Amino acid sequence: MTEALPPNPPAIILVRPQLGMNIGAVARAMLNFGLTELRLVQPRDGWPNPEAGPSAAGADNVINGATVFDSVAQAVADCHLTIGTAQTTRDMVRRVTSPAAAVAEMQALPAKSALLFGPERTGLVREDLLHCHAICTIPSNPDFGSLNLAQAAAVMGYAWVMGHAAPPPTWMVNHEGPAPQAELAGLITTLEQRLTQNGWFNPAPGLTETSRRMLLNVFTRPGYTGAEVQFLRGVVRSLSQPRRDAKRAATAAPTQHD
Amino acid sequence: MTEALPPNPPAIILVRPQLGMNIGAVARAMLNFGLTELRLVQPRDGWPNPEAGPSAAGADNVINGATVFDSVAQAVADCHLTIGTAQTTRDMVRRVTSPAAAVAEMQALPAKSALLFGPERTGLVREDLLHCHAICTIPSNPDFGSLNLAQAAAVMGYAWVMGHAAPPPTWMVNHEGPAPQAELAGLITTLEQRLTQNGWFNPAPGLTETSRRMLLNVFTRPGYTGAEVQFLRGVVRSLSQPRRDAKRAATAAPTQHD
């Protein structure tokens, strides 16, 4: 038992979970460590799932309060810091952090954060991790590193409770932390629209998808603040202004000084 | 993943486990964190249990290598340091430690240690904890503190791997650590025999049992070294020497100076 549980816990996001029993077991582990907000992205067998109840073992408020999303993007929309649990970095450039460091970061952030767990069979895939600012790897046996979903949740829950004692990392000039993912998604959507209008996207569907992922990736990774996202929107707007408007502005400008 | 797993891992002892599925899940969690020696005390449904296989998810060497014992005393007989996981101290005087401190203690001990987990429904009871030098409490939600067996094992496994980085506590003059529990059991058996011979035990069965528990308790808690246990055996032998021998020795002594 502990005197006080850490405040402002992250949302726990299960991405495409397969077994109801595991969802229930995750709920139990969550409540054991003071985590209560469960989000499900495309649960395989739908939701609610009667198989979740028994393994939740009394964590009914977590199960009953769970919310369902159609995509990872929607599930993390209001989250300022998103950390995905995975054993490898899946050949992508992402900051890798430890359970203790991940929770310290979340506890230092005065805003909503999220911890993502992948499906039982595969874990989070590259497509999911594109939405994450960092990857959290639980140290484990190099020869047998695949953890059960609920056991991984328990380890992260334990780290969450323990992290309370650790001195939090400080934010320098970036006290507000990353913007919620929805703001970033707005920027990326605008960017995609403008690029499409300008014919930048290759019409081949495969390449278009690759370009979309590249955009998501390069804009998610830095953890831009809300002000920075706004700035970038301005940059995009300015850059993509139709050339005839630019000409008009250039020719119109001198008249303002008349 | 981690570069190197800590050496000399403790035996994991499941006391009266109820569900085969949980035994398998514990085996998986163990191997995830480099723990391989599983001991079972009176598994409810016998052993081997076919329900353990699927949840072990490939941790076959742990399952196949598991050994079964009739009592906690037998299961801990060769262990120099025994730590039981429990959320409360069950109204007994026992040192309470944290996961991180418990594994640091084990990693500093150049001898076999054991980590005990109780049955799913009750956890370790007082009778089991009498065999433990310390109680390890996983910090958790005061209002929902009952962890799933395998999730508790995963948390302790994670602590085991993480503890490798922590500076170990040092033993002062007691470098060898506590004696194996079998040596202590030998002392207590001798003590019981002598006390019985001397009529110290109350013939009422209930009181006899209480006295036995008291003996186990007061001699387990200090974590005596092998040398101390030997010393105490000498004390018991000396104290319980039949009085006529003592008289004979007293009267015989002067003759040695003749």
Coordinates of C-alpha atoms in Angstrom, one line a residue:
Chain A
M1 CA 0.0 0.0 0.0
T2 CA 1.1 3.5 -0.6
E3 CA 0.0 6.7 1.1
A4 CA -1.0 8.7 -2.0
L5 CA -1.2 7.7 -5.6
P6 CA 0.3 10.0 -8.2
P7 CA -2.1 12.6 -9.6
N8 CA -2.9 13.1 -13.3
P9 CA -2.6 9.5 -14.5
P10 CA -2.2 8.7 -18.2
A11 CA -4.9 7.2 -20.3
I12 CA -4.2 3.5 -21.0
I13 CA -4.9 2.8 -24.7
L14 CA -5.2 -0.8 -25.8
V15 CA -4.7 -0.9 -29.6
R16 CA -6.7 -3.7 -31.3
P17 CA -6.8 -5.9 -28.2
Q18 CA -7.8 -9.5 -29.1
L19 CA -8.9 -11.2 -25.8
G20 CA -11.6 -9.8 -23.5
M21 CA -10.0 -11.7 -20.7
N22 CA -6.8 -9.6 -21.2
I23 CA -8.8 -6.4 -21.3
G24 CA -10.3 -7.3 -17.9
A25 CA -6.9 -8.2 -16.6
V26 CA -5.4 -4.9 -17.7
A27 CA -8.3 -3.1 -16.0
R28 CA -7.5 -4.9 -12.8
A29 CA -3.8 -4.0 -13.0
M30 CA -4.7 -0.4 -13.8
L31 CA -6.8 0.0 -10.8
N32 CA -4.2 -1.7 -8.6
F33 CA -1.9 1.2 -9.4
G34 CA -4.4 4.0 -9.5
L35 CA -4.9 4.2 -13.3
T36 CA -8.5 4.5 -14.2
E37 CA -9.0 5.7 -17.8
L38 CA -9.1 2.9 -20.3
R39 CA -9.4 3.5 -24.1
L40 CA -9.9 0.8 -26.6
V41 CA -9.0 1.1 -30.3
Q42 CA -10.9 -1.4 -32.5
P43 CA -11.2 -4.2 -29.9
R44 CA -11.4 -7.4 -32.0
D45 CA -14.5 -8.8 -30.4
G46 CA -16.4 -5.5 -29.9
W47 CA -17.2 -3.8 -26.7
P48 CA -18.6 -4.4 -24.1
N49 CA -17.1 -7.8 -23.9
P50 CA -18.5 -10.2 -21.3
E51 CA -15.2 -12.0 -21.0
A52 CA -13.6 -8.9 -19.5
G53 CA -15.6 -9.0 -16.3
P54 CA -14.2 -12.0 -14.4
S55 CA -10.6 -11.1 -15.0
A56 CA -11.2 -7.5 -14.0
A57 CA -11.9 -8.9 -10.5
G58 CA -13.8 -5.9 -9.3
A59 CA -12.3 -3.2 -11.3
D60 CA -15.8 -2.5 -12.6
N61 CA -15.4 1.3 -12.8
V62 CA -12.5 0.9 -15.2
I63 CA -14.3 -1.5 -17.4
N64 CA -17.6 0.4 -17.4
G65 CA -15.8 3.7 -18.1
A66 CA -13.8 2.4 -21.0
T67 CA -14.3 4.3 -24.3
V68 CA -13.9 2.9 -27.8
F69 CA -12.2 4.6 -30.8
D70 CA -12.0 3.8 -34.5
S71 CA -8.3 4.8 -34.8
V72 CA -5.2 5.5 -32.8
A73 CA -5.3 9.1 -34.0
Q74 CA -8.8 9.5 -32.5
A75 CA -7.8 7.8 -29.2
V76 CA -4.8 10.1 -28.7
A77 CA -6.4 13.3 -30.0
D78 CA -6.5 15.0 -26.6
C79 CA -3.2 13.7 -25.4
H80 CA -0.1 15.9 -25.2
L81 CA 2.4 13.1 -24.6
T82 CA 1.9 9.7 -26.1
I83 CA 4.3 6.8 -25.3
G84 CA 4.0 3.4 -26.9
T85 CA 5.2 0.2 -25.3
A86 CA 7.3 -1.9 -27.6
Q87 CA 10.3 -4.2 -27.4
T88 CA 11.9 -2.9 -30.6
T89 CA 11.9 0.4 -32.4
R90 CA 10.6 -1.2 -35.6
D91 CA 13.2 0.4 -37.8
M92 CA 12.0 3.9 -37.1
V93 CA 13.6 6.9 -35.5
R94 CA 12.0 7.3 -32.1
R95 CA 13.3 8.2 -28.7
V96 CA 13.4 5.0 -26.6
T97 CA 12.7 5.4 -22.9
S98 CA 12.4 3.2 -19.8
P99 CA 9.3 2.6 -17.7
A100 CA 10.7 4.8 -14.9
A101 CA 11.7 7.6 -17.2
A102 CA 8.4 7.4 -19.2
V103 CA 6.3 7.8 -16.0
A104 CA 8.5 10.6 -14.7
E105 CA 7.9 12.5 -17.9
M106 CA 4.2 12.0 -17.6
Q107 CA 4.1 13.0 -14.0
A108 CA 6.0 16.2 -14.8
L109 CA 3.5 17.1 -17.6
P110 CA 0.6 19.3 -16.5
A111 CA -1.6 17.8 -19.2
K112 CA -3.1 14.6 -20.4
S113 CA -0.8 11.8 -21.5
A114 CA -1.3 8.3 -22.9
L115 CA 0.4 5.0 -22.7
L116 CA -0.3 2.7 -25.6
F117 CA -0.2 -1.1 -25.7
G118 CA -0.4 -3.2 -28.9
P119 CA -2.4 -6.3 -29.8
E120 CA -1.4 -9.6 -28.0
R121 CA 0.0 -11.2 -31.2
T122 CA 2.1 -8.4 -32.7
G123 CA 2.4 -5.6 -30.2
L124 CA 2.3 -2.0 -31.6
V125 CA 3.2 -1.9 -35.3
R126 CA 5.0 0.9 -37.0
E127 CA 1.7 2.6 -38.1
D128 CA 0.7 2.8 -34.4
L129 CA 4.0 4.1 -33.2
L130 CA 3.9 6.9 -35.7
H131 CA 1.4 8.5 -33.3
C132 CA 3.8 8.2 -30.3
H133 CA 6.4 10.7 -29.2
A134 CA 8.5 7.9 -27.6
I135 CA 8.8 4.2 -27.3
C136 CA 9.0 2.7 -23.8
T137 CA 10.8 -0.6 -23.6
I138 CA 10.4 -2.8 -20.5
P139 CA 13.8 -4.3 -19.8
S140 CA 13.6 -8.1 -20.2
N141 CA 15.2 -11.3 -21.2
P142 CA 16.7 -10.9 -24.6
D143 CA 15.8 -14.5 -25.4
F144 CA 12.2 -14.3 -24.2
G145 CA 11.1 -10.7 -24.3
S146 CA 7.4 -10.9 -25.2
L147 CA 5.3 -9.9 -22.2
N148 CA 1.7 -10.8 -21.6
L149 CA -0.4 -7.7 -22.2
A150 CA -1.8 -7.4 -18.7
Q151 CA 1.6 -8.2 -17.1
A152 CA 3.1 -5.4 -19.2
A153 CA 0.3 -3.1 -17.9
A154 CA 1.1 -4.2 -14.3
V155 CA 4.8 -3.4 -14.7
M156 CA 4.0 0.0 -16.1
G157 CA 1.4 0.6 -13.3
Y158 CA 4.1 -0.3 -10.8
A159 CA 6.5 2.1 -12.5
W160 CA 3.8 4.7 -12.3
V161 CA 3.4 4.4 -8.5
M162 CA 7.1 4.2 -7.9
G163 CA 7.8 7.2 -10.2
H164 CA 6.0 9.4 -7.7
A165 CA 9.1 9.2 -5.5
A166 CA 11.6 10.1 -8.3
P167 CA 12.5 13.7 -8.9
P168 CA 10.6 14.7 -12.1
P169 CA 12.5 15.9 -15.1
T170 CA 12.1 19.6 -15.6
W171 CA 10.9 21.4 -18.7
M172 CA 13.1 24.2 -19.8
V173 CA 11.4 26.9 -21.9
N174 CA 8.8 24.3 -22.9
H175 CA 6.8 24.1 -19.8
E176 CA 3.5 23.5 -21.5
G177 CA 4.7 20.3 -23.1
P178 CA 3.6 18.9 -26.5
A179 CA 0.3 20.1 -28.0
P180 CA -2.6 17.6 -27.9
Q181 CA -2.4 15.3 -30.9
A182 CA -5.6 16.7 -32.4
E183 CA -3.9 20.0 -33.0
L184 CA -1.1 18.3 -34.7
A185 CA -3.5 16.3 -36.8
G186 CA -5.1 19.6 -37.9
L187 CA -1.8 20.8 -39.1
I188 CA -1.1 17.6 -40.9
T189 CA -4.5 17.6 -42.5
T190 CA -4.1 21.1 -43.8
L191 CA -0.6 20.3 -45.1
E192 CA -2.0 17.2 -46.9
Q193 CA -4.8 19.3 -48.5
R194 CA -2.4 22.0 -49.6
L195 CA 0.1 19.5 -51.0
T196 CA -2.6 17.6 -52.8
Q197 CA -3.9 20.9 -54.3
N198 CA -0.3 21.7 -55.4
G199 CA 0.0 18.2 -57.0
W200 CA 2.8 17.2 -54.6
F201 CA 1.3 13.8 -53.7
N202 CA 2.2 11.1 -56.2
P203 CA -1.0 9.7 -57.6
A204 CA 0.1 6.1 -57.0
P205 CA -1.8 5.0 -53.9
G206 CA 1.1 3.3 -52.3
L207 CA 3.3 6.3 -52.5
T208 CA 0.6 8.6 -51.2
E209 CA 0.2 6.4 -48.2
T210 CA 4.0 6.5 -47.6
S211 CA 4.0 10.3 -47.9
R212 CA 1.2 10.5 -45.4
R213 CA 3.1 8.4 -42.9
M214 CA 6.2 10.5 -43.4
L215 CA 4.3 13.6 -42.6
L216 CA 2.8 12.1 -39.5
N217 CA 6.2 10.8 -38.4
V218 CA 8.2 14.0 -38.9
F219 CA 5.7 16.1 -37.1
T220 CA 4.9 13.8 -34.3
R221 CA 8.4 13.0 -33.2
P222 CA 9.5 16.5 -32.1
G223 CA 6.7 16.9 -29.6
Y224 CA 5.8 20.4 -30.8
T225 CA 4.0 22.8 -28.4
G226 CA 0.7 24.3 -29.2
A227 CA 2.4 27.6 -30.1
E228 CA 4.8 25.8 -32.4
V229 CA 2.0 24.0 -34.1
Q230 CA 0.2 27.3 -34.6
F231 CA 3.4 28.8 -36.0
L232 CA 3.8 25.8 -38.4
R233 CA 0.2 26.3 -39.6
G234 CA 1.1 29.8 -40.4
V235 CA 4.2 28.6 -42.3
V236 CA 2.1 26.1 -44.3
R237 CA -0.6 28.7 -45.0
S238 CA 2.0 31.2 -46.2
L239 CA 4.0 28.7 -48.2
S240 CA 1.0 27.3 -50.0
Q241 CA -0.6 30.6 -50.8
P242 CA -1.6 30.5 -54.5
R243 CA 1.0 32.4 -56.5
R244 CA -1.4 34.8 -58.1
D245 CA -2.3 36.0 -54.5
A246 CA 1.3 36.5 -53.7
K247 CA 1.7 38.6 -56.9
R248 CA -1.3 40.6 -56.1
A249 CA -0.1 41.2 -52.5
A250 CA 3.3 42.3 -53.9
T251 CA 1.8 44.7 -56.3
A252 CA -0.8 45.9 -53.9
A253 CA 1.6 46.6 -51.1
P254 CA 3.0 49.9 -52.3
T255 CA -0.5 51.3 -52.6
Q256 CA -0.9 51.0 -48.8
H257 CA 1.8 53.6 -48.4
D258 CA 0.1 56.1 -50.7
Chain B
M1 CA 15.7 -5.8 -23.9
T2 CA 18.6 -5.6 -21.5
E3 CA 22.3 -6.5 -22.1
A4 CA 22.8 -8.9 -19.2
L5 CA 20.3 -10.4 -16.7
P6 CA 21.3 -10.4 -13.1
P7 CA 23.0 -13.6 -11.9
N8 CA 21.9 -15.9 -9.1
P9 CA 18.2 -15.4 -9.4
P10 CA 15.8 -16.5 -6.5
A11 CA 13.6 -19.5 -6.7
I12 CA 10.0 -18.5 -7.2
I13 CA 7.8 -20.4 -4.8
L14 CA 4.0 -20.6 -5.4
V15 CA 2.3 -21.6 -2.2
R16 CA -0.9 -23.6 -2.8
P17 CA -1.6 -22.1 -6.3
Q18 CA -5.1 -22.7 -7.4
L19 CA -5.3 -22.2 -11.2
G20 CA -3.0 -23.9 -13.7
M21 CA -3.5 -21.0 -16.0
N22 CA -1.9 -18.7 -13.4
I23 CA 1.0 -21.0 -12.9
G24 CA 1.7 -20.9 -16.6
A25 CA 1.4 -17.1 -16.6
V26 CA 3.8 -16.9 -13.7
A27 CA 6.3 -19.1 -15.7
R28 CA 6.1 -16.7 -18.6
A29 CA 6.6 -13.7 -16.5
M30 CA 9.5 -15.4 -14.8
L31 CA 11.3 -16.2 -18.0
N32 CA 10.6 -12.7 -19.3
F33 CA 12.8 -11.4 -16.5
G34 CA 15.4 -14.2 -16.4
L35 CA 14.0 -16.2 -13.5
T36 CA 13.9 -19.9 -14.2
E37 CA 13.5 -21.9 -11.0
L38 CA 9.8 -22.5 -10.1
R39 CA 8.8 -24.4 -7.0
L40 CA 5.2 -25.4 -6.2
V41 CA 3.9 -26.1 -2.7
Q42 CA 0.7 -28.2 -2.7
P43 CA -0.7 -27.0 -6.1
R44 CA -4.5 -27.4 -5.8
D45 CA -5.0 -29.4 -9.0
G46 CA -1.8 -31.4 -8.8
W47 CA 1.2 -31.3 -11.1
P48 CA 1.8 -31.4 -14.0
N49 CA -1.3 -29.3 -14.9
P50 CA -2.2 -29.2 -18.7
E51 CA -3.8 -25.7 -18.1
A52 CA -0.4 -24.2 -17.4
G53 CA 1.0 -24.8 -20.9
P54 CA -0.9 -22.3 -23.0
S55 CA -0.4 -19.3 -20.7
A56 CA 3.3 -20.1 -20.3
A57 CA 3.4 -19.1 -24.0
G58 CA 6.7 -20.9 -24.6
A59 CA 8.3 -20.8 -21.2
D60 CA 8.4 -24.6 -21.3
N61 CA 11.8 -25.0 -19.6
V62 CA 10.4 -23.2 -16.5
I63 CA 7.2 -25.4 -16.5
N64 CA 9.0 -28.6 -17.2
G65 CA 11.6 -27.9 -14.5
A66 CA 9.1 -27.0 -11.8
T67 CA 9.5 -29.0 -8.6
V68 CA 6.7 -29.8 -6.1
F69 CA 6.9 -29.8 -2.3
D70 CA 4.6 -30.9 0.5
S71 CA 5.2 -27.9 2.7
V72 CA 6.7 -24.4 2.7
A73 CA 9.3 -25.6 5.1
Q74 CA 10.6 -28.2 2.5
A75 CA 10.4 -25.7 -0.3
V76 CA 12.6 -23.2 1.4
A77 CA 14.9 -25.7 3.1
D78 CA 18.0 -24.7 1.0
C79 CA 17.2 -21.0 0.8
H80 CA 19.3 -18.6 2.9
L81 CA 16.9 -15.6 2.4
T82 CA 13.2 -16.0 2.1
I83 CA 10.9 -13.1 1.2
G84 CA 7.2 -13.5 1.0
T85 CA 5.0 -11.1 -1.0
A86 CA 2.0 -9.8 0.9
Q87 CA -0.1 -6.6 1.1
T88 CA -0.3 -6.7 4.9
T89 CA 1.9 -8.0 7.7
R90 CA -1.0 -10.2 9.1
D91 CA -0.5 -8.9 12.6
M92 CA 3.0 -10.3 12.9
V93 CA 6.4 -8.7 13.6
R94 CA 8.2 -8.9 10.3
R95 CA 10.5 -6.6 8.4
V96 CA 8.6 -5.1 5.5
T97 CA 10.5 -4.3 2.4
S98 CA 9.9 -3.0 -1.1
P99 CA 10.3 -4.8 -4.4
A100 CA 13.5 -2.8 -5.2
A101 CA 15.0 -3.3 -1.7
A102 CA 14.0 -7.0 -1.7
V103 CA 15.8 -7.8 -5.0
A104 CA 18.8 -5.7 -4.0
E105 CA 19.1 -7.8 -0.9
M106 CA 18.9 -11.0 -2.9
Q107 CA 21.4 -9.8 -5.5
A108 CA 23.9 -9.0 -2.7
L109 CA 23.6 -12.5 -1.2
P110 CA 26.0 -15.0 -2.5
A111 CA 23.6 -17.9 -1.8
K112 CA 20.2 -19.2 -2.8
S113 CA 17.2 -17.0 -2.0
A114 CA 13.4 -17.5 -2.5
L115 CA 10.5 -15.3 -3.3
L116 CA 7.1 -16.6 -2.1
F117 CA 3.7 -15.9 -3.5
G118 CA 0.5 -17.1 -1.9
P119 CA -2.7 -18.6 -3.3
E120 CA -4.9 -16.5 -5.5
R121 CA -7.8 -16.2 -3.1
T122 CA -6.0 -15.4 0.2
G123 CA -2.3 -14.7 -0.5
L124 CA 0.2 -15.9 1.9
V125 CA -1.2 -16.5 5.4
R126 CA 0.5 -16.1 8.7
E127 CA 1.6 -19.7 8.8
D128 CA 3.4 -19.3 5.5
L129 CA 5.0 -16.0 6.5
L130 CA 6.5 -17.6 9.6
H131 CA 9.0 -19.1 7.2
C132 CA 10.0 -15.7 5.7
H133 CA 12.7 -13.4 6.8
A134 CA 10.8 -10.4 5.4
I135 CA 7.6 -9.4 3.7
C136 CA 7.7 -7.6 0.4
T137 CA 4.8 -5.3 -0.3
I138 CA 4.2 -4.0 -3.8
P139 CA 3.1 -0.4 -3.5
S140 CA -0.5 -0.2 -4.8
N141 CA -3.9 1.5 -4.6
P142 CA -5.0 1.4 -1.0
D143 CA -8.6 0.8 -2.1
F144 CA -7.8 -2.0 -4.7
G145 CA -4.6 -3.6 -3.6
S146 CA -5.1 -7.3 -4.6
L147 CA -2.9 -8.1 -7.5
N148 CA -3.3 -11.0 -9.9
L149 CA -0.7 -13.7 -9.1
A150 CA 1.1 -13.5 -12.4
Q151 CA 1.0 -9.7 -12.5
A152 CA 2.6 -9.6 -9.1
A153 CA 5.2 -12.0 -10.4
A154 CA 5.8 -9.8 -13.4
V155 CA 6.3 -6.7 -11.2
M156 CA 8.8 -8.6 -9.0
G157 CA 10.5 -9.8 -12.2
Y158 CA 10.8 -6.3 -13.5
A159 CA 12.2 -5.2 -10.1
W160 CA 14.7 -8.1 -10.3
V161 CA 16.0 -6.9 -13.7
M162 CA 16.0 -3.2 -12.6
G163 CA 17.7 -3.9 -9.3
H164 CA 20.8 -4.9 -11.3
A165 CA 21.5 -1.3 -11.8
A166 CA 21.1 -0.3 -8.2
P167 CA 24.0 -0.4 -5.7
P168 CA 23.5 -3.5 -3.6
P169 CA 23.3 -3.1 0.2
T170 CA 26.4 -4.4 1.9
W171 CA 26.6 -7.0 4.6
M172 CA 28.7 -5.9 7.6
V173 CA 30.2 -8.7 9.5
N174 CA 27.5 -11.0 8.3
H175 CA 28.7 -11.6 4.8
E176 CA 27.6 -15.2 4.5
G177 CA 23.9 -14.2 5.1
P178 CA 21.3 -16.3 6.8
A179 CA 21.7 -20.0 7.1
P180 CA 19.6 -22.2 4.8
Q181 CA 16.2 -22.7 6.4
A182 CA 16.9 -26.5 6.8
E183 CA 19.6 -25.7 9.3
L184 CA 17.2 -23.5 11.2
A185 CA 14.6 -26.3 11.0
G186 CA 17.1 -28.7 12.6
L187 CA 17.6 -26.3 15.5
I188 CA 13.9 -25.9 16.0
T189 CA 13.2 -29.6 15.8
T190 CA 15.9 -30.3 18.4
L191 CA 14.5 -27.5 20.6
E192 CA 11.0 -29.0 20.3
Q193 CA 12.3 -32.4 21.2
R194 CA 14.1 -31.2 24.3
L195 CA 11.2 -29.1 25.4
T196 CA 8.8 -32.0 24.9
Q197 CA 11.1 -34.2 27.0
N198 CA 11.2 -31.6 29.7
G199 CA 7.4 -31.3 29.7
W200 CA 7.5 -27.7 28.6
F201 CA 4.9 -28.1 25.9
N202 CA 1.3 -27.9 27.1
P203 CA -0.5 -31.1 26.3
A204 CA -3.5 -29.2 24.8
P205 CA -3.1 -29.6 21.1
G206 CA -4.0 -26.0 20.3
L207 CA -1.4 -24.6 22.7
T208 CA 1.2 -27.0 21.4
E209 CA 0.7 -25.7 17.9
T210 CA 0.9 -22.1 19.1
S211 CA 4.1 -22.8 20.8
R212 CA 5.6 -24.4 17.7
R213 CA 4.6 -21.4 15.7
M214 CA 6.2 -19.1 18.2
L215 CA 9.4 -21.0 18.0
L216 CA 9.4 -20.9 14.2
N217 CA 8.7 -17.2 14.3
V218 CA 11.3 -16.1 16.8
F219 CA 14.1 -18.1 15.2
T220 CA 13.2 -17.3 11.6
R221 CA 12.9 -13.5 11.9
P222 CA 16.5 -12.7 12.9
G223 CA 18.0 -14.3 9.8
Y224 CA 20.7 -16.2 11.8
T225 CA 23.9 -17.2 10.0
G226 CA 25.0 -20.9 9.9
A227 CA 27.5 -20.2 12.7
E228 CA 24.8 -18.6 14.9
V229 CA 22.5 -21.5 14.3
Q230 CA 25.3 -23.8 15.4
F231 CA 25.9 -21.7 18.5
L232 CA 22.2 -21.8 19.4
R233 CA 22.2 -25.6 19.0
G234 CA 25.0 -25.7 21.5
V235 CA 23.0 -23.4 23.8
V236 CA 20.0 -25.7 23.5
R237 CA 22.1 -28.8 24.1
S238 CA 23.7 -27.3 27.1
L239 CA 20.5 -25.9 28.6
S240 CA 18.6 -29.1 28.2
Q241 CA 21.3 -31.4 29.6
P242 CA 19.6 -33.7 32.1
R243 CA 20.3 -32.3 35.6
R244 CA 22.1 -35.4 36.9
D245 CA 24.8 -35.0 34.2
A246 CA 25.2 -31.4 35.3
K247 CA 25.6 -32.6 38.9
R248 CA 28.1 -35.3 37.8
A249 CA 30.1 -32.7 35.9
A250 CA 30.1 -30.3 38.9
T251 CA 31.3 -33.0 41.3
A252 CA 33.8 -34.5 38.8
A253 CA 35.4 -31.2 38.1
P254 CA 37.6 -30.8 41.2
T255 CA 39.0 -34.3 40.7
Q256 CA 40.7 -33.0 37.5
H257 CA 42.9 -30.8 39.6
D258 CA 44.1 -33.7 41.8

